[in-house]
Amino acid sequence: MSPPGSSGPGPLDILERFRKPRPRPGEQCEMCATEIGTEHSHVVNLESRGLMCACRPCYLLFLPGGAAGGRYKSVPDRCVELPEATLTRGDWESLQVPVGIAFFFFSSTTGEVHCFYPGPAGATESLLPLDMWERLRAAEPLVASIEADVEALLVRAEREGDPASYIVPIDACYELVGYLRMYWKGFDGGGEAHQAIDDFFAGVVAKASSPVRHGAPPWAPPNGSL
Ligand SMILES: [Zn+2]
Ligand SMILES: [Zn+2]
């Protein structure tokens, strides 16, 4: 876990490398230079950890398990609500996440499950114990289906009861981190940050409850485009 406000190389680097400015309409595919609109998908460069804006043909080339695998991996666009108690209250409390939201993804580069949650510095990282990840995977087939590097387990916990869990595209998580960096103030985040988080989850819930729309962005951000 990195101390709040720390600077220089640190665990958040894994996030920094994913971040990039929002594209403008008419931006080019970063793989083949074809013009793409605001509604486009993303491909992760596993070496640089860069998130690249991609046209549909390039995106299809690098879907997980696709013919062109290797250095690049397309971010799937599914959004799935997991059964209740996928992560129990006890699991959640053992993680000692100070706020009611976190996301987890397995990095094939580091071999670890990275956990990010909102904090005074915008986003804070810790690692999920691998034994807990393996237990969650063994207990719920959908958790086992989460694609390394490009999908995340997103969790929101209320004050009581088991947290709600979702599978979301990794680029949606980085959008969330962007909102937190923009809006999070002080220890508890303040009203703007909580509104941004509420809007984000409204988008996740809407996407999770509707059929997958191929060609659509991973999810609809509250203001503007990916
Ligand atoms: Zn392209
Ligand atoms: Zn993009």
PDB file of C-alpha atoms and ligand atoms in Angstrom:
ATOM      1  CA  MET A   1       0.000   0.000   0.000  1.00  0.00           C
ATOM      2  CA  SER A   2       1.473   3.360  -0.869  1.00  0.00           C
ATOM      3  CA  PRO A   3       1.255   6.230   1.607  1.00  0.00           C
ATOM      4  CA  PRO A   4      -1.235   8.926   0.580  1.00  0.00           C
ATOM      5  CA  GLY A   5       0.305  11.605  -1.557  1.00  0.00           C
ATOM      6  CA  SER A   6       3.535   9.724  -2.129  1.00  0.00           C
ATOM      7  CA  SER A   7       5.463  10.712  -5.221  1.00  0.00           C
ATOM      8  CA  GLY A   8       8.003   8.983  -7.405  1.00  0.00           C
ATOM      9  CA  PRO A   9       7.856   5.388  -8.568  1.00  0.00           C
ATOM     10  CA  GLY A  10       5.423   3.307  -6.567  1.00  0.00           C
ATOM     11  CA  PRO A  11       2.584   0.862  -6.837  1.00  0.00           C
ATOM     12  CA  LEU A  12       0.389   3.444  -8.570  1.00  0.00           C
ATOM     13  CA  ASP A  13       2.731   3.288 -11.547  1.00  0.00           C
ATOM     14  CA  ILE A  14       0.760   0.303 -12.722  1.00  0.00           C
ATOM     15  CA  LEU A  15      -2.182   2.691 -13.022  1.00  0.00           C
ATOM     16  CA  GLU A  16      -0.230   5.630 -14.368  1.00  0.00           C
ATOM     17  CA  ARG A  17       0.874   3.636 -17.367  1.00  0.00           C
ATOM     18  CA  PHE A  18      -2.728   2.934 -18.246  1.00  0.00           C
ATOM     19  CA  ARG A  19      -3.780   6.538 -18.119  1.00  0.00           C
ATOM     20  CA  LYS A  20      -3.987   8.762 -21.116  1.00  0.00           C
ATOM     21  CA  PRO A  21      -5.885  11.873 -22.073  1.00  0.00           C
ATOM     22  CA  ARG A  22      -9.417  11.406 -23.301  1.00  0.00           C
ATOM     23  CA  PRO A  23      -9.523  11.184 -27.086  1.00  0.00           C
ATOM     24  CA  ARG A  24     -11.396  13.744 -29.094  1.00  0.00           C
ATOM     25  CA  PRO A  25     -13.965  12.804 -31.729  1.00  0.00           C
ATOM     26  CA  GLY A  26     -12.267  11.841 -34.941  1.00  0.00           C
ATOM     27  CA  GLU A  27      -9.175  10.511 -33.209  1.00  0.00           C
ATOM     28  CA  GLN A  28      -7.225   7.771 -34.950  1.00  0.00           C
ATOM     29  CA  CYS A  29      -6.896   4.105 -34.085  1.00  0.00           C
ATOM     30  CA  GLU A  30      -3.555   3.816 -32.300  1.00  0.00           C
ATOM     31  CA  MET A  31      -2.770   0.584 -34.118  1.00  0.00           C
ATOM     32  CA  CYS A  32      -3.599   1.330 -37.756  1.00  0.00           C
ATOM     33  CA  ALA A  33      -4.370   5.091 -37.839  1.00  0.00           C
ATOM     34  CA  THR A  34      -7.935   4.620 -39.136  1.00  0.00           C
ATOM     35  CA  GLU A  35     -10.207   7.403 -37.922  1.00  0.00           C
ATOM     36  CA  ILE A  36     -12.422   6.325 -35.024  1.00  0.00           C
ATOM     37  CA  GLY A  37     -15.265   8.089 -33.244  1.00  0.00           C
ATOM     38  CA  THR A  38     -15.798   8.603 -29.535  1.00  0.00           C
ATOM     39  CA  GLU A  39     -17.476   5.189 -29.321  1.00  0.00           C
ATOM     40  CA  HIS A  40     -14.583   2.800 -29.600  1.00  0.00           C
ATOM     41  CA  SER A  41     -12.931  -0.020 -27.705  1.00  0.00           C
ATOM     42  CA  HIS A  42      -9.485  -0.356 -26.171  1.00  0.00           C
ATOM     43  CA  VAL A  43      -6.516  -2.692 -26.445  1.00  0.00           C
ATOM     44  CA  VAL A  44      -3.976  -3.141 -23.636  1.00  0.00           C
ATOM     45  CA  ASN A  45      -0.311  -3.261 -24.556  1.00  0.00           C
ATOM     46  CA  LEU A  46       0.938  -5.790 -22.002  1.00  0.00           C
ATOM     47  CA  GLU A  47       4.551  -4.661 -22.286  1.00  0.00           C
ATOM     48  CA  SER A  48       4.086  -0.948 -21.751  1.00  0.00           C
ATOM     49  CA  ARG A  49       0.727  -1.372 -19.951  1.00  0.00           C
ATOM     50  CA  GLY A  50      -0.583   1.356 -22.205  1.00  0.00           C
ATOM     51  CA  LEU A  51      -4.304   1.491 -22.963  1.00  0.00           C
ATOM     52  CA  MET A  52      -4.708   2.067 -26.715  1.00  0.00           C
ATOM     53  CA  CYS A  53      -7.792   3.369 -28.537  1.00  0.00           C
ATOM     54  CA  ALA A  54      -8.655   0.892 -31.321  1.00  0.00           C
ATOM     55  CA  CYS A  55     -10.878   0.597 -34.375  1.00  0.00           C
ATOM     56  CA  ARG A  56     -13.179  -2.423 -34.531  1.00  0.00           C
ATOM     57  CA  PRO A  57     -11.041  -4.563 -36.883  1.00  0.00           C
ATOM     58  CA  CYS A  58      -7.901  -4.040 -34.759  1.00  0.00           C
ATOM     59  CA  TYR A  59      -9.915  -4.685 -31.603  1.00  0.00           C
ATOM     60  CA  LEU A  60     -11.251  -7.981 -32.956  1.00  0.00           C
ATOM     61  CA  LEU A  61      -7.712  -9.134 -33.786  1.00  0.00           C
ATOM     62  CA  PHE A  62      -6.633  -8.990 -30.170  1.00  0.00           C
ATOM     63  CA  LEU A  63      -9.624 -10.365 -28.290  1.00  0.00           C
ATOM     64  CA  PRO A  64      -8.474 -12.774 -25.546  1.00  0.00           C
ATOM     65  CA  GLY A  65      -7.796 -16.126 -27.129  1.00  0.00           C
ATOM     66  CA  GLY A  66      -7.769 -14.541 -30.574  1.00  0.00           C
ATOM     67  CA  ALA A  67      -5.346 -15.368 -33.361  1.00  0.00           C
ATOM     68  CA  ALA A  68      -3.096 -12.395 -32.758  1.00  0.00           C
ATOM     69  CA  GLY A  69      -2.563 -12.823 -28.990  1.00  0.00           C
ATOM     70  CA  GLY A  70       0.741 -12.119 -27.305  1.00  0.00           C
ATOM     71  CA  ARG A  71       1.766  -8.560 -26.674  1.00  0.00           C
ATOM     72  CA  TYR A  72      -1.688  -7.007 -27.101  1.00  0.00           C
ATOM     73  CA  LYS A  73      -5.009  -7.902 -25.520  1.00  0.00           C
ATOM     74  CA  SER A  74      -8.393  -6.332 -26.304  1.00  0.00           C
ATOM     75  CA  VAL A  75     -10.584  -5.233 -23.407  1.00  0.00           C
ATOM     76  CA  PRO A  76     -13.795  -7.295 -23.474  1.00  0.00           C
ATOM     77  CA  ASP A  77     -17.003  -5.245 -23.205  1.00  0.00           C
ATOM     78  CA  ARG A  78     -18.998  -7.491 -20.902  1.00  0.00           C
ATOM     79  CA  CYS A  79     -20.391  -6.223 -17.613  1.00  0.00           C
ATOM     80  CA  VAL A  80     -21.797  -8.894 -15.295  1.00  0.00           C
ATOM     81  CA  GLU A  81     -23.459  -8.704 -11.895  1.00  0.00           C
ATOM     82  CA  LEU A  82     -22.162 -11.589  -9.771  1.00  0.00           C
ATOM     83  CA  PRO A  83     -24.317 -13.611  -7.353  1.00  0.00           C
ATOM     84  CA  GLU A  84     -24.764 -12.235  -3.847  1.00  0.00           C
ATOM     85  CA  ALA A  85     -22.054 -13.265  -1.401  1.00  0.00           C
ATOM     86  CA  THR A  86     -19.467 -13.826  -4.142  1.00  0.00           C
ATOM     87  CA  LEU A  87     -17.390 -11.769  -1.744  1.00  0.00           C
ATOM     88  CA  THR A  88     -18.791 -12.103   1.793  1.00  0.00           C
ATOM     89  CA  ARG A  89     -18.932  -9.415   4.442  1.00  0.00           C
ATOM     90  CA  GLY A  90     -16.175 -11.322   6.232  1.00  0.00           C
ATOM     91  CA  ASP A  91     -13.973 -11.339   3.105  1.00  0.00           C
ATOM     92  CA  TRP A  92     -14.532  -7.632   2.666  1.00  0.00           C
ATOM     93  CA  GLU A  93     -13.708  -6.756   6.252  1.00  0.00           C
ATOM     94  CA  SER A  94     -10.544  -8.862   6.160  1.00  0.00           C
ATOM     95  CA  LEU A  95      -9.302  -6.675   3.292  1.00  0.00           C
ATOM     96  CA  GLN A  96      -9.515  -3.558   5.499  1.00  0.00           C
ATOM     97  CA  VAL A  97     -10.502  -1.293   2.630  1.00  0.00           C
ATOM     98  CA  PRO A  98     -11.442   1.952   4.438  1.00  0.00           C
ATOM     99  CA  VAL A  99     -14.163   2.943   1.966  1.00  0.00           C
ATOM    100  CA  GLY A 100     -16.999   0.924   0.468  1.00  0.00           C
ATOM    101  CA  ILE A 101     -15.551   0.446  -3.018  1.00  0.00           C
ATOM    102  CA  ALA A 102     -12.625  -1.393  -4.584  1.00  0.00           C
ATOM    103  CA  PHE A 103     -11.638  -3.184  -7.780  1.00  0.00           C
ATOM    104  CA  PHE A 104      -9.313  -6.122  -8.279  1.00  0.00           C
ATOM    105  CA  PHE A 105      -7.542  -7.483 -11.336  1.00  0.00           C
ATOM    106  CA  PHE A 106      -4.964 -10.152 -11.977  1.00  0.00           C
ATOM    107  CA  SER A 107      -1.865  -8.879 -13.755  1.00  0.00           C
ATOM    108  CA  SER A 108      -0.178 -11.524 -15.872  1.00  0.00           C
ATOM    109  CA  THR A 109       2.948  -9.347 -15.822  1.00  0.00           C
ATOM    110  CA  THR A 110       3.335  -9.204 -12.033  1.00  0.00           C
ATOM    111  CA  GLY A 111       1.524 -12.461 -11.226  1.00  0.00           C
ATOM    112  CA  GLU A 112      -0.395 -10.639  -8.502  1.00  0.00           C
ATOM    113  CA  VAL A 113      -3.950  -9.479  -7.865  1.00  0.00           C
ATOM    114  CA  HIS A 114      -3.907  -5.707  -7.623  1.00  0.00           C
ATOM    115  CA  CYS A 115      -6.543  -3.945  -5.554  1.00  0.00           C
ATOM    116  CA  PHE A 116      -7.398  -0.272  -5.938  1.00  0.00           C
ATOM    117  CA  TYR A 117      -9.744   1.797  -3.805  1.00  0.00           C
ATOM    118  CA  PRO A 118     -10.518   5.480  -3.351  1.00  0.00           C
ATOM    119  CA  GLY A 119      -8.362   7.322  -0.855  1.00  0.00           C
ATOM    120  CA  PRO A 120      -7.066  10.773   0.000  1.00  0.00           C
ATOM    121  CA  ALA A 121      -4.578  10.580  -2.886  1.00  0.00           C
ATOM    122  CA  GLY A 122      -7.342   9.680  -5.369  1.00  0.00           C
ATOM    123  CA  ALA A 123      -6.691   5.953  -5.527  1.00  0.00           C
ATOM    124  CA  THR A 124      -4.714   3.664  -3.256  1.00  0.00           C
ATOM    125  CA  GLU A 125      -3.293   0.274  -4.080  1.00  0.00           C
ATOM    126  CA  SER A 126      -2.852  -2.891  -2.086  1.00  0.00           C
ATOM    127  CA  LEU A 127      -2.540  -6.534  -3.092  1.00  0.00           C
ATOM    128  CA  LEU A 128      -5.277  -9.111  -2.651  1.00  0.00           C
ATOM    129  CA  PRO A 129      -3.957 -12.273  -0.992  1.00  0.00           C
ATOM    130  CA  LEU A 130      -3.644 -14.864  -3.749  1.00  0.00           C
ATOM    131  CA  ASP A 131      -5.270 -17.516  -1.557  1.00  0.00           C
ATOM    132  CA  MET A 132      -8.416 -15.400  -1.280  1.00  0.00           C
ATOM    133  CA  TRP A 133      -8.447 -14.892  -5.077  1.00  0.00           C
ATOM    134  CA  GLU A 134      -8.089 -18.643  -5.618  1.00  0.00           C
ATOM    135  CA  ARG A 135     -10.892 -19.320  -3.138  1.00  0.00           C
ATOM    136  CA  LEU A 136     -13.205 -16.812  -4.888  1.00  0.00           C
ATOM    137  CA  ARG A 137     -12.350 -18.397  -8.239  1.00  0.00           C
ATOM    138  CA  ALA A 138     -13.049 -21.892  -6.947  1.00  0.00           C
ATOM    139  CA  ALA A 139     -16.375 -20.855  -5.391  1.00  0.00           C
ATOM    140  CA  GLU A 140     -17.799 -18.881  -8.334  1.00  0.00           C
ATOM    141  CA  PRO A 141     -17.208 -19.931 -11.961  1.00  0.00           C
ATOM    142  CA  LEU A 142     -17.814 -16.377 -13.167  1.00  0.00           C
ATOM    143  CA  VAL A 143     -14.926 -15.122 -11.036  1.00  0.00           C
ATOM    144  CA  ALA A 144     -12.776 -17.815 -12.601  1.00  0.00           C
ATOM    145  CA  SER A 145     -13.793 -16.458 -16.026  1.00  0.00           C
ATOM    146  CA  ILE A 146     -12.376 -12.979 -15.325  1.00  0.00           C
ATOM    147  CA  GLU A 147      -9.762 -12.337 -17.992  1.00  0.00           C
ATOM    148  CA  ALA A 148      -6.301 -11.381 -16.640  1.00  0.00           C
ATOM    149  CA  ASP A 149      -5.132  -7.813 -17.398  1.00  0.00           C
ATOM    150  CA  VAL A 150      -8.315  -6.685 -19.165  1.00  0.00           C
ATOM    151  CA  GLU A 151     -11.206  -7.388 -16.778  1.00  0.00           C
ATOM    152  CA  ALA A 152     -11.691  -6.560 -13.101  1.00  0.00           C
ATOM    153  CA  LEU A 153     -13.770  -7.622 -10.142  1.00  0.00           C
ATOM    154  CA  LEU A 154     -15.506  -4.469  -8.927  1.00  0.00           C
ATOM    155  CA  VAL A 155     -16.968  -4.457  -5.409  1.00  0.00           C
ATOM    156  CA  ARG A 156     -19.262  -2.024  -3.635  1.00  0.00           C
ATOM    157  CA  ALA A 157     -20.028  -2.584   0.043  1.00  0.00           C
ATOM    158  CA  GLU A 158     -22.817  -0.927   2.011  1.00  0.00           C
ATOM    159  CA  ARG A 159     -22.555  -0.608   5.787  1.00  0.00           C
ATOM    160  CA  GLU A 160     -24.112  -4.017   6.356  1.00  0.00           C
ATOM    161  CA  GLY A 161     -24.578  -7.241   4.445  1.00  0.00           C
ATOM    162  CA  ASP A 162     -22.518  -8.803   1.683  1.00  0.00           C
ATOM    163  CA  PRO A 163     -21.027  -6.429  -0.890  1.00  0.00           C
ATOM    164  CA  ALA A 164     -22.294  -6.264  -4.488  1.00  0.00           C
ATOM    165  CA  SER A 165     -19.754  -7.640  -6.992  1.00  0.00           C
ATOM    166  CA  TYR A 166     -19.439  -7.089 -10.753  1.00  0.00           C
ATOM    167  CA  ILE A 167     -17.152  -8.109 -13.573  1.00  0.00           C
ATOM    168  CA  VAL A 168     -16.266  -4.963 -15.517  1.00  0.00           C
ATOM    169  CA  PRO A 169     -13.889  -4.013 -18.346  1.00  0.00           C
ATOM    170  CA  ILE A 170     -10.570  -2.694 -17.051  1.00  0.00           C
ATOM    171  CA  ASP A 171     -10.936   0.550 -19.023  1.00  0.00           C
ATOM    172  CA  ALA A 172     -14.089   1.359 -17.025  1.00  0.00           C
ATOM    173  CA  CYS A 173     -12.032   1.035 -13.832  1.00  0.00           C
ATOM    174  CA  TYR A 174      -9.482   3.482 -15.158  1.00  0.00           C
ATOM    175  CA  GLU A 175     -12.280   5.915 -15.962  1.00  0.00           C
ATOM    176  CA  LEU A 176     -13.365   5.563 -12.331  1.00  0.00           C
ATOM    177  CA  VAL A 177      -9.829   6.255 -11.146  1.00  0.00           C
ATOM    178  CA  GLY A 178      -9.827   9.349 -13.359  1.00  0.00           C
ATOM    179  CA  TYR A 179     -12.995  10.644 -11.681  1.00  0.00           C
ATOM    180  CA  LEU A 180     -11.507  10.015  -8.259  1.00  0.00           C
ATOM    181  CA  ARG A 181      -8.376  11.938  -9.140  1.00  0.00           C
ATOM    182  CA  MET A 182     -10.529  14.774 -10.388  1.00  0.00           C
ATOM    183  CA  TYR A 183     -13.063  14.922  -7.575  1.00  0.00           C
ATOM    184  CA  TRP A 184     -11.779  13.185  -4.423  1.00  0.00           C
ATOM    185  CA  LYS A 185     -11.153  15.638  -1.580  1.00  0.00           C
ATOM    186  CA  GLY A 186      -9.988  14.979   1.980  1.00  0.00           C
ATOM    187  CA  PHE A 187     -10.425  11.622   3.633  1.00  0.00           C
ATOM    188  CA  ASP A 188     -14.013  10.833   2.702  1.00  0.00           C
ATOM    189  CA  GLY A 189     -13.966  12.248  -0.820  1.00  0.00           C
ATOM    190  CA  GLY A 190     -16.705  14.856  -0.507  1.00  0.00           C
ATOM    191  CA  GLY A 191     -19.975  15.272  -2.394  1.00  0.00           C
ATOM    192  CA  GLU A 192     -18.620  15.533  -5.935  1.00  0.00           C
ATOM    193  CA  ALA A 193     -16.593  12.332  -5.621  1.00  0.00           C
ATOM    194  CA  HIS A 194     -19.539  10.427  -4.197  1.00  0.00           C
ATOM    195  CA  GLN A 195     -21.787  11.708  -6.984  1.00  0.00           C
ATOM    196  CA  ALA A 196     -19.207  10.549  -9.539  1.00  0.00           C
ATOM    197  CA  ILE A 197     -19.074   7.112  -7.877  1.00  0.00           C
ATOM    198  CA  ASP A 198     -22.894   6.885  -7.802  1.00  0.00           C
ATOM    199  CA  ASP A 199     -23.047   7.817 -11.507  1.00  0.00           C
ATOM    200  CA  PHE A 200     -20.363   5.260 -12.301  1.00  0.00           C
ATOM    201  CA  PHE A 201     -22.237   2.467 -10.529  1.00  0.00           C
ATOM    202  CA  ALA A 202     -25.508   3.483 -12.176  1.00  0.00           C
ATOM    203  CA  GLY A 203     -23.704   2.941 -15.511  1.00  0.00           C
ATOM    204  CA  VAL A 204     -22.324  -0.426 -14.386  1.00  0.00           C
ATOM    205  CA  VAL A 205     -25.723  -1.648 -13.150  1.00  0.00           C
ATOM    206  CA  ALA A 206     -27.442  -0.509 -16.364  1.00  0.00           C
ATOM    207  CA  LYS A 207     -24.822  -2.201 -18.524  1.00  0.00           C
ATOM    208  CA  ALA A 208     -24.884  -5.386 -16.413  1.00  0.00           C
ATOM    209  CA  SER A 209     -28.658  -5.670 -16.788  1.00  0.00           C
ATOM    210  CA  SER A 210     -28.736  -5.169 -20.562  1.00  0.00           C
ATOM    211  CA  PRO A 211     -27.538  -7.519 -23.305  1.00  0.00           C
ATOM    212  CA  VAL A 212     -24.006  -6.997 -24.580  1.00  0.00           C
ATOM    213  CA  ARG A 213     -24.047  -4.374 -27.329  1.00  0.00           C
ATOM    214  CA  HIS A 214     -21.227  -5.113 -29.711  1.00  0.00           C
ATOM    215  CA  GLY A 215     -19.578  -2.025 -31.059  1.00  0.00           C
ATOM    216  CA  ALA A 216     -20.642   0.092 -28.103  1.00  0.00           C
ATOM    217  CA  PRO A 217     -18.169   1.560 -25.646  1.00  0.00           C
ATOM    218  CA  PRO A 218     -17.526  -0.571 -22.545  1.00  0.00           C
ATOM    219  CA  TRP A 219     -19.933   1.580 -20.628  1.00  0.00           C
ATOM    220  CA  ALA A 220     -21.487   5.038 -20.767  1.00  0.00           C
ATOM    221  CA  PRO A 221     -19.512   7.547 -18.701  1.00  0.00           C
ATOM    222  CA  PRO A 222     -21.609  10.176 -16.912  1.00  0.00           C
ATOM    223  CA  ASN A 223     -20.285  13.114 -18.911  1.00  0.00           C
ATOM    224  CA  GLY A 224     -18.621  12.897 -22.273  1.00  0.00           C
ATOM    225  CA  SER A 225     -16.892  10.022 -23.930  1.00  0.00           C
ATOM    226  CA  LEU A 226     -14.104   7.586 -23.324  1.00  0.00           C
TER     227      LEU A 226
HETATM  228 ZN    ZN B   1      -7.151  -0.014 -36.250  1.00  0.00          ZN
HETATM  229 ZN    ZN B   2     -10.128   5.478 -26.253  1.00  0.00          ZN
END
